[in-house]
Amino acid sequence: MQPSITASNLYKIFGRNPRRGVGLLEKGSSRQDLRDQGLTAAVIDASFEVSPGEIFVVMGLSGSGKSTLIRMVNGLLPPTHGEVTIMGDRVTAIPEKELRRIRRERVSMVFQHFALLPHRTVGENVAYGLAVRGMNRTEREERAERALAMVDLAGWGGYRPSELSGGMQQRVGLARALAAETDILLMDEAFSALDPLIRRGMQDQLIELQQKLDKTILFITHDLNEAMRLGDRIAMMRDGRIEQIGTAEQILNDPASNYVAQFVQDVDRTRVLTAGSIAEPPYAVLGTEQGPRTAHKLLRENQPSWLLVVRRDRTPAGIVWEDDVAAAVRDGRDDLPWSDVHEMPVVTHDTPMNELFGLSAQHRSPIVVVDDDGRVTGVIPRVTLLAAIGADGGAA
Amino acid sequence: MIPLDTGFMPRIPLGRWAEDGIDWISDNLDWLLAAIKVGLGSANDLLVGALLAVPPLVMIILLAFIAWAARSWRMALGTVVALLLVMGLNQWDHAMETLGLVLIATVTAIILAIPLGIWAARSSTVSAITRPILDFMQTMPAFVYLIPTIIFFSVGVVPGLVSTVIFALPPGVRLTELGIRQVDRETVEAGQAFGASPGQILRGIQLPLAVPSIMAGINQVIMLALSMAVIAGMVGADGLGKEVVGALSTINTPRGVEAGLSIVVLAIYLDRVTAALGAPANHPRSLFRMISAARAKRAAASA
């Protein structure tokens, strides 16, 4: 599938004769070397691809170049070197008119400080992108009202932005981008100016909207928790360079550099890690059609105190315990000695780790992890769960 | 020892060069000078004629109403009292002549200043070139402008008008440029990000958001024009300025005080009204604001 956004070897350098800086950086000069020559390297050799329907988060502290990066994607800043394409079409080094057409039809943007027009009403702000295209009034008012309804602001169209709270203003900013009905949404620190509680609500709303609208979203943030919550994939930026691109779990479990490792060490791992990522394969699995003797043999060979029993279609049937199996063999029974099927908690692989603790406390048996079709992918004994909280790549 | 001899520095005939330049202009551009003279002169005659054709009491009520619309009923009341005073000092006709001159000069200055300010805001080169020229225009003693303008237009209202425009122009350019440059960068970016053309951004975002600054510039232009209008009296422009100049040359205290006081009344009136127009939010009790607030309330109620 064609990627929605590609960026290849993007450089942005500010100062006199910036192209000189690209050559210096390629030859191995550091950012500081350039600064001594009066050049500021904001983005250095950044490459990434964003797939349709993906939320791609660029995460970095202030000065890491992330705002410069997002501005090169829709051509607000021309790159010093490198190329950006939007749905296969170049947006770098093209005439202004062509660039405006792409912005009108394909990419909209949400800004950190909302960037609403104070002299226009909320409705007119939302319809701004449509008015710019020359859409007639009735049609754009209708679409603006629909976009406002999507962000729960139906009926607020007649107010001025200044009459709304910060969170509401940013929902207007979001509605303005949604009203443009572009496939791609750029969000530049969109929630950073909001209170933590409101920020959380906005994140939820964005996730909810994304499930309905299936946009391609490039999201910039300096908040790691926000990045982990929203991002299908995350690019970690530092000093103008992308240090690592990966899912939240990849970044947590396998940081590409010390910087990333230090950065993520304070993250609440239990929110990010999922059952699937910490589950381990069961020592041994028993089929439902097999009897107590096979069970006894497996238990003797592997020395666990329990066995996971699965059906032919790999869905979990239950857990049998060592004591019960031994008793059944003694009694010469042919059926498996179920102690209590309900004692086996089953979760899907994408359940966050912080939801597993309660289950683990209530049940003696390990947590069984299944995929979307209900097939067993692994088990999480209590010991494994505890070990997963402590393990963080050896950084602690 | 420092040589006291100044002979090492040759005399630079800058003044002569300026004179040559002015002679050249009056010899070769007389068609342009004639057009300016006819244009500005007839515009001024027309406006002053109109201002004087209206009965003073009607004019006072009209100006008071403008004050109420822009600021408050108190300002309107003050306007009535102050303008009756001008009538009582027998300076009404002169005041209207000065008002006409100030308005024509202001409109001309604004027509030149706003596009120039926009251009300077969009191009740093233009900004760098205009800045020293504006400094020059503003600091050159105002009287100096009168010399070439008399050569160009002979005595009368037109040389006064032209030197008033030159003197009053700079703050209009400066504050227009400043207002546009001060518009929040993100807001301009928002316009660009949604595909607006530079013209759409200028008309829809930059100019509306620069209005307070531009209005402050217009206010400054008017105040400078008024101060220059008095000096214009020296070259024969009719109005309060001519009265003051006349009073000065005959050491006539009563005439000077009465004309001077009338200028103060005009100045305060123009300043307060234009300042209020620039910042309507600060004047919630102006007629204009009360009407728009009532309309907004009705719209909200019906929605």
XYZ file of C-alpha atoms in Angstrom, chain A residues 71 74 76 100 103-104 108-109 111-113 115 117-120 128 132 176, chain B residues 185-187 189-198 200-201 204-205 208-209:
38
model
C 6.216 22.138 9.057
C 3.016 20.503 4.503
C 5.253 25.680 5.648
C -1.690 25.312 -1.969
C -2.863 21.751 1.365
C -6.484 22.407 0.463
C -4.976 19.958 7.347
C -3.337 21.053 10.559
C -1.904 24.125 16.106
C -0.497 24.264 19.622
C -2.018 27.631 20.476
C -4.430 29.756 15.925
C -9.138 33.971 14.086
C -10.416 36.116 16.960
C -12.431 38.423 14.694
C -14.510 35.598 13.254
C -12.090 28.704 7.065
C -10.424 29.558 1.151
C -11.582 23.224 11.430
C 2.947 33.580 13.466
C 0.839 30.489 14.113
C -2.313 32.260 12.956
C 0.609 29.614 9.400
C -2.943 28.386 9.918
C -3.976 30.390 6.882
C -1.135 28.922 4.862
C -1.781 25.391 6.122
C -5.364 25.520 4.866
C -4.168 26.646 1.458
C -4.921 30.368 1.588
C -3.116 32.524 -0.972
C -0.946 35.447 0.216
C -6.345 35.827 1.216
C -4.031 35.797 4.233
C -8.599 37.683 5.945
C -5.991 37.454 8.703
C -8.045 42.519 10.383
C -5.693 41.575 13.209
